[in-house]
Amino acid sequence: MGYPREQSIQQATEVFWLKGYLGTGMRDLQTALDKRPGSIYSAFGSKEGLYLEVLSHYTGVLHGQIMAVANSDTPLQQLREFLLLPLTVDDSAAHKIQCLIVKTQADWAELPQGVKSELQSALAHLREAFQAVIFKARSTGELAADIPVERAAMWLQGQFIAMRTLATSVESPASLSWMVDKIVSDLSGEWAQ
Amino acid sequence: MGYPREQSIQQATEVFWLKGYLGTGMRDLQTALDKRPGSIYSAFGSKEGLYLEVLSHYTGVLHGQIMAVANSDTPLQQLREFLLLPLTVDDSAAHKIQCLIVKTQADWAELPQGVKSELQSALAHLREAFQAVIFKARSTGELAADIPVERAAMWLQGQFIAMRTLATSVESPASLSWMVDKIVSDLSGEWAQ
DNA sequence: GCTAAATTTGAGCGATCGTTCAAATTAATA
DNA sequence: TATTAATTTGAACGATCGCTCAAATTTAGC
């Protein structure tokens, strides 16, 4: 039943990640997938349908990475490496520094409803993974027992967004590695109620 | 020499802020400004030209707000109020929570070169204002004398971005006000070299 | 009030958008 | 190999894109 979807999804991810949802045209996708429009429409239904599969796959991978951090014995140490990753991509993949979800969210008002609700779900899903990291770090003693887990998870997601957005706008993303230290340090800082 | 540009720039700001650069069509702008295409083109040259004036005006206002924080006697206290502002807009203006510059930056790969370079300049310009805040807070004693000013300024810009991005994705932005306390608190936290 | 200059109008240009579907091709079955 | 079913092809559709420019209108100077 048709050509392998996985490869197409990965190729489409590249395009959407580089150009955004609005900025990507079906003809960009036709070129990237080396498929004619009818093929893409029979496999994915629409541009939105293809994007939703891209988003689902992307979110799954990212969620898996964060859960791997949560499941390690030294979650805070692994968190460091996870946060450092996007700072060390080579220039040709500079667009991959920014989170695909955050990038798409910027076009909010113009997105189809289906994309909007999936973006919300994706953000919530990733927040759960961040929460698992906090939870685990608390249980290993790397974080204090009284840390507010939900707030810290949302805050951590915010730091993730901040770092990747800033890294997108500087010439040398690796020079922002001190931010990772600051994030981990601030995790043990004040959490006033 | 033509109709008042200021009003048009403000009306165009509304549209670009809601729909983004790519998502905004000339017909959206024609409706918002109540002008026919020829008028807009004679006044601003192109969609890009109009957007550049919008961006310049927007950046100027935001820069002024941050400099007002820097020039106050209690910059950290004023910073708190400045950061809280976007959390209390009413639902009809929800799109104004996100920073227009950050929003436009998400479409990076598809932007005209002129917009790209102006975005970079705008971010750098605002960072200078954040730096002035840090500098002033250090001189008033609200921050420690050994705080790394440049890093703290970039970090603060990151927190500004994080808060506004997160606030865009939750149903009740005001519920994130604790983040403002965390930001001010972390400003006095560790700044390891 | 008349003329000339400045400004605004809006129909419409060529290009591109997401999408469709009859026809051609390929794969599966007997 | 003949027949059918599944898949892919690609020309083309209507809508919309940023933008142009001759004509109509408004403004300015005398």
Tab-separated table of C-alpha atoms (C1' of nucleotides) in Angstrom:
chain	number	residue	atom	x	y	z
A	1	MET	CA	0.000	0.000	0.000
A	2	GLY	CA	2.099	2.779	-1.354
A	3	TYR	CA	5.631	4.000	-0.744
A	4	PRO	CA	7.243	4.062	2.708
A	5	ARG	CA	5.755	6.898	4.736
A	6	GLU	CA	8.595	7.193	7.237
A	7	GLN	CA	11.135	8.460	4.758
A	8	SER	CA	8.676	11.002	3.405
A	9	ILE	CA	7.896	12.203	6.901
A	10	GLN	CA	11.567	12.744	7.625
A	11	GLN	CA	12.087	14.596	4.363
A	12	ALA	CA	9.020	16.714	5.037
A	13	THR	CA	10.295	17.441	8.550
A	14	GLU	CA	13.415	18.988	7.037
A	15	VAL	CA	11.345	21.328	4.888
A	16	PHE	CA	8.811	22.345	7.551
A	17	TRP	CA	11.631	22.863	10.062
A	18	LEU	CA	13.472	25.131	7.667
A	19	LYS	CA	10.560	27.061	6.193
A	20	GLY	CA	7.740	26.837	8.744
A	21	TYR	CA	4.177	25.735	8.099
A	22	LEU	CA	3.030	28.797	6.168
A	23	GLY	CA	6.350	29.193	4.406
A	24	THR	CA	6.374	25.637	3.082
A	25	GLY	CA	4.582	25.123	-0.224
A	26	MET	CA	3.313	21.852	-1.616
A	27	ARG	CA	5.850	22.277	-4.399
A	28	ASP	CA	8.657	22.423	-1.833
A	29	LEU	CA	7.359	19.147	-0.441
A	30	GLN	CA	6.979	17.602	-3.900
A	31	THR	CA	10.637	18.361	-4.551
A	32	ALA	CA	11.856	17.157	-1.150
A	33	LEU	CA	9.895	13.889	-1.265
A	34	ASP	CA	10.447	13.458	-5.023
A	35	LYS	CA	6.746	12.745	-5.367
A	36	ARG	CA	4.009	14.225	-7.527
A	37	PRO	CA	1.092	16.005	-5.813
A	38	GLY	CA	-1.383	13.159	-6.266
A	39	SER	CA	0.925	10.727	-4.483
A	40	ILE	CA	1.328	12.993	-1.495
A	41	TYR	CA	-2.412	13.639	-1.317
A	42	SER	CA	-3.271	9.953	-1.533
A	43	ALA	CA	-0.813	9.185	1.273
A	44	PHE	CA	-1.390	12.138	3.612
A	45	GLY	CA	-4.620	13.774	2.503
A	46	SER	CA	-3.423	17.356	2.624
A	47	LYS	CA	-0.558	19.644	3.556
A	48	GLU	CA	-2.063	19.791	7.032
A	49	GLY	CA	-2.255	15.992	7.228
A	50	LEU	CA	1.390	15.650	6.285
A	51	TYR	CA	2.396	18.316	8.775
A	52	LEU	CA	0.444	16.600	11.550
A	53	GLU	CA	2.375	13.396	10.942
A	54	VAL	CA	5.612	15.363	10.907
A	55	LEU	CA	4.673	17.028	14.179
A	56	SER	CA	3.707	13.733	15.763
A	57	HIS	CA	6.983	12.120	14.778
A	58	TYR	CA	9.019	15.123	15.883
A	59	THR	CA	7.271	15.326	19.231
A	60	GLY	CA	7.734	11.619	19.791
A	61	VAL	CA	11.473	11.814	19.234
A	62	LEU	CA	11.877	14.868	21.461
A	63	HIS	CA	9.693	13.326	24.151
A	64	GLY	CA	11.828	10.205	24.004
A	65	GLN	CA	14.995	12.229	24.460
A	66	ILE	CA	13.636	13.992	27.512
A	67	MET	CA	12.275	10.781	28.993
A	68	ALA	CA	15.713	9.232	28.541
A	69	VAL	CA	17.010	12.087	30.667
A	70	ALA	CA	14.306	11.389	33.244
A	71	ASN	CA	15.062	7.681	33.291
A	72	SER	CA	18.781	8.048	33.809
A	73	ASP	CA	20.413	7.723	37.210
A	74	THR	CA	21.748	11.274	37.066
A	75	PRO	CA	18.919	13.236	35.418
A	76	LEU	CA	20.377	16.678	36.079
A	77	GLN	CA	23.655	15.713	34.514
A	78	GLN	CA	21.861	14.241	31.513
A	79	LEU	CA	19.687	17.345	31.317
A	80	ARG	CA	22.851	19.367	30.884
A	81	GLU	CA	23.882	17.347	27.866
A	82	PHE	CA	20.395	17.412	26.424
A	83	LEU	CA	20.260	21.205	26.646
A	84	LEU	CA	23.745	21.516	25.153
A	85	LEU	CA	22.917	19.440	22.076
A	86	PRO	CA	21.306	22.124	19.866
A	87	LEU	CA	24.158	24.534	20.639
A	88	THR	CA	26.617	22.377	18.749
A	89	VAL	CA	24.906	21.738	15.418
A	90	ASP	CA	26.864	22.785	12.330
A	91	ASP	CA	25.846	25.839	10.337
A	92	SER	CA	24.088	23.884	7.605
A	93	ALA	CA	21.564	22.661	10.209
A	94	ALA	CA	21.217	26.006	11.983
A	95	HIS	CA	17.455	25.931	11.526
A	96	LYS	CA	17.283	22.843	13.732
A	97	ILE	CA	18.310	24.885	16.753
A	98	GLN	CA	14.799	26.239	17.153
A	99	CYS	CA	12.156	23.807	18.353
A	100	LEU	CA	9.816	22.940	15.483
A	101	ILE	CA	6.784	23.279	17.744
A	102	VAL	CA	7.713	26.748	18.972
A	103	LYS	CA	8.514	27.772	15.428
A	104	THR	CA	5.123	26.679	14.137
A	105	GLN	CA	3.355	28.240	17.094
A	106	ALA	CA	4.499	31.669	15.928
A	107	ASP	CA	2.081	31.433	12.991
A	108	TRP	CA	-0.762	30.691	15.407
A	109	ALA	CA	-3.519	32.918	14.017
A	110	GLU	CA	-3.086	31.520	10.504
A	111	LEU	CA	-2.932	27.828	11.356
A	112	PRO	CA	-5.720	25.319	10.637
A	113	GLN	CA	-7.585	24.313	13.766
A	114	GLY	CA	-6.215	20.786	13.601
A	115	VAL	CA	-2.652	22.058	13.699
A	116	LYS	CA	-3.436	24.444	16.565
A	117	SER	CA	-4.837	21.772	18.825
A	118	GLU	CA	-2.024	19.347	18.033
A	119	LEU	CA	0.540	22.013	18.879
A	120	GLN	CA	-1.123	22.517	22.254
A	121	SER	CA	-1.107	18.768	22.858
A	122	ALA	CA	2.537	18.507	21.832
A	123	LEU	CA	3.587	21.254	24.240
A	124	ALA	CA	1.627	19.630	27.067
A	125	HIS	CA	3.094	16.241	26.215
A	126	LEU	CA	6.647	17.551	26.332
A	127	ARG	CA	5.891	19.350	29.578
A	128	GLU	CA	4.997	15.983	31.078
A	129	ALA	CA	8.430	14.744	30.075
A	130	PHE	CA	10.085	17.755	31.692
A	131	GLN	CA	8.000	17.039	34.766
A	132	ALA	CA	9.330	13.501	34.823
A	133	VAL	CA	12.843	14.910	34.804
A	134	ILE	CA	12.128	17.146	37.776
A	135	PHE	CA	10.403	14.315	39.588
A	136	LYS	CA	13.298	11.949	39.062
A	137	ALA	CA	15.912	14.540	40.034
A	138	ARG	CA	13.994	15.111	43.216
A	139	SER	CA	13.950	11.411	43.973
A	140	THR	CA	17.693	11.071	43.377
A	141	GLY	CA	18.310	13.987	45.674
A	142	GLU	CA	19.766	16.181	42.935
A	143	LEU	CA	16.870	18.566	43.610
A	144	ALA	CA	15.311	19.553	46.923
A	145	ALA	CA	12.296	17.590	48.161
A	146	ASP	CA	10.088	20.673	48.302
A	147	ILE	CA	10.556	21.811	44.709
A	148	PRO	CA	7.172	22.612	43.095
A	149	VAL	CA	7.212	19.975	40.352
A	150	GLU	CA	4.614	21.400	37.977
A	151	ARG	CA	5.960	24.926	38.090
A	152	ALA	CA	9.515	23.730	37.705
A	153	ALA	CA	8.488	21.673	34.671
A	154	MET	CA	6.873	24.650	32.999
A	155	TRP	CA	9.819	26.830	33.927
A	156	LEU	CA	12.209	24.265	32.466
A	157	GLN	CA	10.217	24.211	29.253
A	158	GLY	CA	10.528	27.975	29.203
A	159	GLN	CA	14.289	27.797	29.621
A	160	PHE	CA	14.412	25.256	26.793
A	161	ILE	CA	12.531	27.712	24.590
A	162	ALA	CA	14.598	30.702	25.679
A	163	MET	CA	17.903	29.025	24.986
A	164	ARG	CA	16.916	27.752	21.583
A	165	THR	CA	15.396	31.054	20.538
A	166	LEU	CA	18.430	33.038	21.608
A	167	ALA	CA	20.776	30.493	20.031
A	168	THR	CA	18.945	31.018	16.738
A	169	SER	CA	19.800	34.715	16.755
A	170	VAL	CA	23.510	34.642	17.613
A	171	GLU	CA	26.377	33.826	15.289
A	172	SER	CA	27.953	31.331	17.656
A	173	PRO	CA	25.335	29.281	19.537
A	174	ALA	CA	28.006	27.341	21.407
A	175	SER	CA	28.965	30.552	23.195
A	176	LEU	CA	25.680	30.290	25.093
A	177	SER	CA	26.673	27.112	26.919
A	178	TRP	CA	26.933	29.072	30.166
A	179	MET	CA	23.141	29.318	30.034
A	180	VAL	CA	22.912	25.587	30.615
A	181	ASP	CA	24.867	25.990	33.836
A	182	LYS	CA	22.620	28.859	34.847
A	183	ILE	CA	19.505	26.788	34.201
A	184	VAL	CA	20.707	23.847	36.271
A	185	SER	CA	21.868	26.211	38.977
A	186	ASP	CA	18.564	28.097	39.067
A	187	LEU	CA	16.671	24.823	39.349
A	188	SER	CA	18.064	24.671	42.866
A	189	GLY	CA	17.309	28.346	43.456
A	190	GLU	CA	14.335	29.943	45.107
A	191	TRP	CA	10.816	28.738	44.254
A	192	ALA	CA	8.728	31.149	46.240
A	193	GLN	CA	5.059	30.336	46.696
B	1	MET	CA	2.403	64.856	1.335
B	2	GLY	CA	-0.114	62.112	1.745
B	3	TYR	CA	-2.110	60.758	4.628
B	4	PRO	CA	-0.693	60.455	8.157
B	5	ARG	CA	1.727	57.558	8.259
B	6	GLU	CA	1.620	57.049	12.018
B	7	GLN	CA	-1.949	55.858	12.108
B	8	SER	CA	-1.306	53.471	9.234
B	9	ILE	CA	1.758	52.097	10.967
B	10	GLN	CA	-0.241	51.413	14.109
B	11	GLN	CA	-3.022	49.741	12.166
B	12	ALA	CA	-0.476	47.677	10.249
B	13	THR	CA	1.188	46.722	13.534
B	14	GLU	CA	-2.081	45.183	14.677
B	15	VAL	CA	-2.284	43.033	11.575
B	16	PHE	CA	1.360	41.927	11.482
B	17	TRP	CA	1.251	41.199	15.208
B	18	LEU	CA	-1.819	39.023	14.784
B	19	LYS	CA	-0.936	37.238	11.554
B	20	GLY	CA	2.848	37.416	11.245
B	21	TYR	CA	4.843	38.633	8.281
B	22	LEU	CA	4.146	35.714	5.954
B	23	GLY	CA	0.560	35.333	7.135
B	24	THR	CA	-0.312	38.953	6.454
B	25	GLY	CA	-1.488	39.711	2.938
B	26	MET	CA	-1.571	43.080	1.248
B	27	ARG	CA	-5.360	42.733	1.179
B	28	ASP	CA	-5.396	42.380	4.970
B	29	LEU	CA	-3.424	45.601	5.176
B	30	GLN	CA	-5.654	47.359	2.637
B	31	THR	CA	-8.645	46.532	4.815
B	32	ALA	CA	-6.966	47.513	8.094
B	33	LEU	CA	-5.639	50.839	6.765
B	34	ASP	CA	-8.754	51.450	4.647
B	35	LYS	CA	-6.470	52.264	1.733
B	36	ARG	CA	-6.216	50.971	-1.807
B	37	PRO	CA	-3.007	49.185	-2.874
B	38	GLY	CA	-1.603	52.145	-4.816
B	39	SER	CA	-1.788	54.395	-1.771
B	40	ILE	CA	0.066	51.957	0.410
B	41	TYR	CA	2.717	51.399	-2.230
B	42	SER	CA	3.243	55.107	-2.785
B	43	ALA	CA	3.620	55.638	0.961
B	44	PHE	CA	5.661	52.597	1.952
B	45	GLY	CA	7.021	51.107	-1.268
B	46	SER	CA	6.240	47.499	-0.517
B	47	LYS	CA	4.898	45.081	2.070
B	48	GLU	CA	8.465	44.781	3.329
B	49	GLY	CA	8.831	48.556	3.544
B	50	LEU	CA	5.662	48.857	5.590
B	51	TYR	CA	6.731	46.042	7.858
B	52	LEU	CA	10.131	47.651	8.417
B	53	GLU	CA	8.440	50.834	9.601
B	54	VAL	CA	6.157	48.788	11.832
B	55	LEU	CA	9.154	46.966	13.271
B	56	SER	CA	11.051	50.188	13.831
B	57	HIS	CA	8.129	51.780	15.628
B	58	TYR	CA	7.464	48.668	17.706
B	59	THR	CA	11.103	48.322	18.689
B	60	GLY	CA	11.268	51.994	19.625
B	61	VAL	CA	8.306	51.729	21.965
B	62	LEU	CA	9.578	48.551	23.605
B	63	HIS	CA	13.058	49.983	23.920
B	64	GLY	CA	11.573	53.060	25.545
B	65	GLN	CA	9.675	50.942	28.050
B	66	ILE	CA	12.793	49.041	29.051
B	67	MET	CA	14.873	52.206	29.254
B	68	ALA	CA	12.234	53.692	31.519
B	69	VAL	CA	12.818	50.704	33.769
B	70	ALA	CA	16.560	51.314	33.589
B	71	ASN	CA	16.165	54.998	34.380
B	72	SER	CA	13.981	54.508	37.431
B	73	ASP	CA	15.352	54.585	40.948
B	74	THR	CA	14.257	51.027	41.627
B	75	PRO	CA	14.949	49.241	38.337
B	76	LEU	CA	14.345	45.730	39.653
B	77	GLN	CA	10.979	46.685	41.037
B	78	GLN	CA	10.061	48.376	37.751
B	79	LEU	CA	11.333	45.343	35.863
B	80	ARG	CA	8.805	43.258	37.748
B	81	GLU	CA	5.953	45.421	36.560
B	82	PHE	CA	7.293	45.523	33.030
B	83	LEU	CA	7.448	41.729	32.869
B	84	LEU	CA	3.965	41.418	34.365
B	85	LEU	CA	2.336	43.681	31.774
B	86	PRO	CA	1.767	41.155	28.965
B	87	LEU	CA	0.322	38.640	31.432
B	88	THR	CA	-2.697	40.850	32.057
B	89	VAL	CA	-3.936	41.696	28.567
B	90	ASP	CA	-7.527	40.754	27.822
B	91	ASP	CA	-8.356	37.857	25.551
B	92	SER	CA	-9.092	39.999	22.514
B	93	ALA	CA	-5.451	41.123	22.529
B	94	ALA	CA	-3.981	37.709	23.296
B	95	HIS	CA	-1.749	37.900	20.251
B	96	LYS	CA	0.056	40.867	21.810
B	97	ILE	CA	1.504	38.645	24.498
B	98	GLN	CA	4.156	37.351	22.156
B	99	CYS	CA	6.898	39.774	21.177
B	100	LEU	CA	6.432	40.864	17.557
B	101	ILE	CA	10.151	40.484	16.880
B	102	VAL	CA	10.320	36.935	18.210
B	103	LYS	CA	7.185	36.081	16.308
B	104	THR	CA	8.580	37.336	13.019
B	105	GLN	CA	11.918	35.657	13.652
B	106	ALA	CA	10.201	32.270	13.515
B	107	ASP	CA	9.713	32.713	9.762
B	108	TRP	CA	13.438	33.394	9.363
B	109	ALA	CA	14.240	31.316	6.279
B	110	GLU	CA	11.434	32.904	4.277
B	111	LEU	CA	12.015	36.540	5.189
B	112	PRO	CA	13.460	39.160	2.805
B	113	GLN	CA	17.064	40.019	3.626
B	114	GLY	CA	16.082	43.533	4.731
B	115	VAL	CA	13.694	42.158	7.326
B	116	LYS	CA	16.251	39.643	8.561
B	117	SER	CA	18.920	42.217	9.228
B	118	GLU	CA	16.494	44.616	10.872
B	119	LEU	CA	15.295	41.848	13.169
B	120	GLN	CA	18.872	41.193	14.230
B	121	SER	CA	19.391	44.886	14.863
B	122	ALA	CA	16.170	45.132	16.840
B	123	LEU	CA	17.135	42.225	19.085
B	124	ALA	CA	20.557	43.727	19.674
B	125	HIS	CA	19.019	47.134	20.358
B	126	LEU	CA	16.640	45.731	22.949
B	127	ARG	CA	19.491	43.789	24.522
B	128	GLU	CA	21.265	47.081	25.077
B	129	ALA	CA	18.226	48.299	26.967
B	130	PHE	CA	18.181	45.162	29.110
B	131	GLN	CA	21.858	45.748	29.729
B	132	ALA	CA	21.078	49.253	30.928
B	133	VAL	CA	18.613	47.757	33.395
B	134	ILE	CA	21.218	45.364	34.778
B	135	PHE	CA	23.790	48.147	34.911
B	136	LYS	CA	21.474	50.460	36.791
B	137	ALA	CA	20.323	47.770	39.209
B	138	ARG	CA	23.958	47.063	39.956
B	139	SER	CA	24.616	50.709	40.659
B	140	THR	CA	21.626	50.989	42.983
B	141	GLY	CA	22.796	47.932	44.847
B	142	GLU	CA	19.766	45.865	43.897
B	143	LEU	CA	22.172	43.531	42.130
B	144	ALA	CA	25.615	42.399	43.219
B	145	ALA	CA	28.625	44.357	41.993
B	146	ASP	CA	30.172	41.327	40.304
B	147	ILE	CA	27.220	40.373	38.106
B	148	PRO	CA	28.347	39.743	34.508
B	149	VAL	CA	26.403	42.520	32.804
B	150	GLU	CA	26.427	41.293	29.207
B	151	ARG	CA	25.488	37.741	30.062
B	152	ALA	CA	22.805	38.871	32.461
B	153	ALA	CA	21.343	41.108	29.752
B	154	MET	CA	21.160	38.266	27.260
B	155	TRP	CA	19.757	35.971	29.931
B	156	LEU	CA	17.127	38.551	30.801
B	157	GLN	CA	16.150	38.831	27.164
B	158	GLY	CA	15.832	35.067	27.144
B	159	GLN	CA	13.548	35.130	30.178
B	160	PHE	CA	11.463	37.814	28.482
B	161	ILE	CA	11.097	35.532	25.463
B	162	ALA	CA	10.395	32.437	27.545
B	163	MET	CA	7.660	34.066	29.585
B	164	ARG	CA	5.899	35.550	26.602
B	165	THR	CA	6.099	32.346	24.602
B	166	LEU	CA	4.749	30.235	27.429
B	167	ALA	CA	2.063	32.796	28.215
B	168	THR	CA	0.903	32.509	24.602
B	169	SER	CA	0.238	28.808	25.005
B	170	VAL	CA	-1.670	28.743	28.291
B	171	GLU	CA	-5.316	29.630	28.862
B	172	SER	CA	-4.595	31.932	31.765
B	173	PRO	CA	-1.392	33.938	31.249
B	174	ALA	CA	-1.811	35.705	34.590
B	175	SER	CA	-1.254	32.383	36.323
B	176	LEU	CA	2.379	32.626	35.254
B	177	SER	CA	3.124	35.660	37.385
B	178	TRP	CA	5.250	33.534	39.692
B	179	MET	CA	7.734	33.379	36.828
B	180	VAL	CA	8.411	37.072	37.262
B	181	ASP	CA	9.408	36.458	40.867
B	182	LYS	CA	11.613	33.595	39.765
B	183	ILE	CA	13.326	35.774	37.173
B	184	VAL	CA	14.079	38.566	39.621
B	185	SER	CA	15.186	36.032	42.186
B	186	ASP	CA	17.478	34.225	39.743
B	187	LEU	CA	19.046	37.521	38.724
B	188	SER	CA	20.659	37.452	42.164
B	189	GLY	CA	21.512	33.767	41.817
B	190	GLU	CA	24.735	32.147	40.681
B	191	TRP	CA	26.539	33.491	37.599
B	192	ALA	CA	29.394	31.026	37.352
B	193	GLN	CA	32.258	31.892	35.021
C	1	DG	C1'	-12.366	79.705	-10.284
C	2	DC	C1'	-8.704	77.842	-12.905
C	3	DT	C1'	-4.685	75.288	-13.600
C	4	DA	C1'	-1.111	72.223	-12.289
C	5	DA	C1'	0.800	69.173	-9.105
C	6	DA	C1'	0.133	65.642	-5.668
C	7	DT	C1'	-2.351	61.882	-4.171
C	8	DT	C1'	-5.622	58.089	-4.337
C	9	DT	C1'	-8.153	54.791	-6.814
C	10	DG	C1'	-9.146	49.959	-8.318
C	11	DA	C1'	-9.103	46.873	-12.188
C	12	DG	C1'	-6.064	43.719	-13.267
C	13	DC	C1'	-1.140	41.716	-14.166
C	14	DG	C1'	1.826	37.428	-13.797
C	15	DA	C1'	3.109	34.218	-10.317
C	16	DT	C1'	2.170	30.997	-6.946
C	17	DC	C1'	-0.978	28.777	-3.682
C	18	DG	C1'	-3.319	24.065	-2.148
C	19	DT	C1'	-5.694	20.766	-4.508
C	20	DT	C1'	-8.064	17.576	-8.029
C	21	DC	C1'	-8.675	13.713	-11.170
C	22	DA	C1'	-8.569	11.295	-15.658
C	23	DA	C1'	-5.000	8.846	-17.596
C	24	DA	C1'	-0.727	6.139	-17.306
C	25	DT	C1'	1.941	3.051	-14.788
C	26	DT	C1'	3.022	-0.571	-11.555
C	27	DA	C1'	1.865	-4.560	-8.559
C	28	DA	C1'	-0.942	-8.481	-7.438
C	29	DT	C1'	-3.732	-12.496	-8.696
C	30	DA	C1'	-4.893	-16.427	-11.409
D	1	DT	C1'	0.480	-13.982	-19.697
D	2	DA	C1'	-4.049	-11.797	-19.224
D	3	DT	C1'	-6.897	-9.238	-15.938
D	4	DT	C1'	-7.731	-6.563	-12.219
D	5	DA	C1'	-6.610	-3.643	-8.465
D	6	DA	C1'	-3.538	-0.283	-6.378
D	7	DT	C1'	-0.672	3.451	-7.010
D	8	DT	C1'	1.502	7.322	-9.275
D	9	DT	C1'	1.519	10.837	-12.587
D	10	DG	C1'	1.238	15.739	-14.036
D	11	DA	C1'	-1.632	19.078	-16.437
D	12	DA	C1'	-4.621	22.177	-14.839
D	13	DC	C1'	-8.304	24.394	-11.694
D	14	DG	C1'	-9.933	28.377	-8.941
D	15	DA	C1'	-8.178	31.306	-5.383
D	16	DT	C1'	-4.976	34.268	-3.680
D	17	DC	C1'	-0.365	36.392	-3.704
D	18	DG	C1'	2.501	41.048	-4.073
D	19	DC	C1'	2.278	44.606	-6.979
D	20	DT	C1'	1.489	48.121	-11.184
D	21	DC	C1'	-0.233	52.132	-13.497
D	22	DA	C1'	-3.519	54.811	-16.300
D	23	DA	C1'	-7.304	57.298	-14.860
D	24	DA	C1'	-9.958	59.810	-11.362
D	25	DT	C1'	-9.837	62.698	-7.518
D	26	DT	C1'	-8.077	65.906	-4.189
D	27	DT	C1'	-5.014	69.615	-2.884
D	28	DA	C1'	-2.170	73.904	-3.624
D	29	DG	C1'	-0.908	78.207	-5.764
D	30	DC	C1'	-2.412	82.195	-8.024
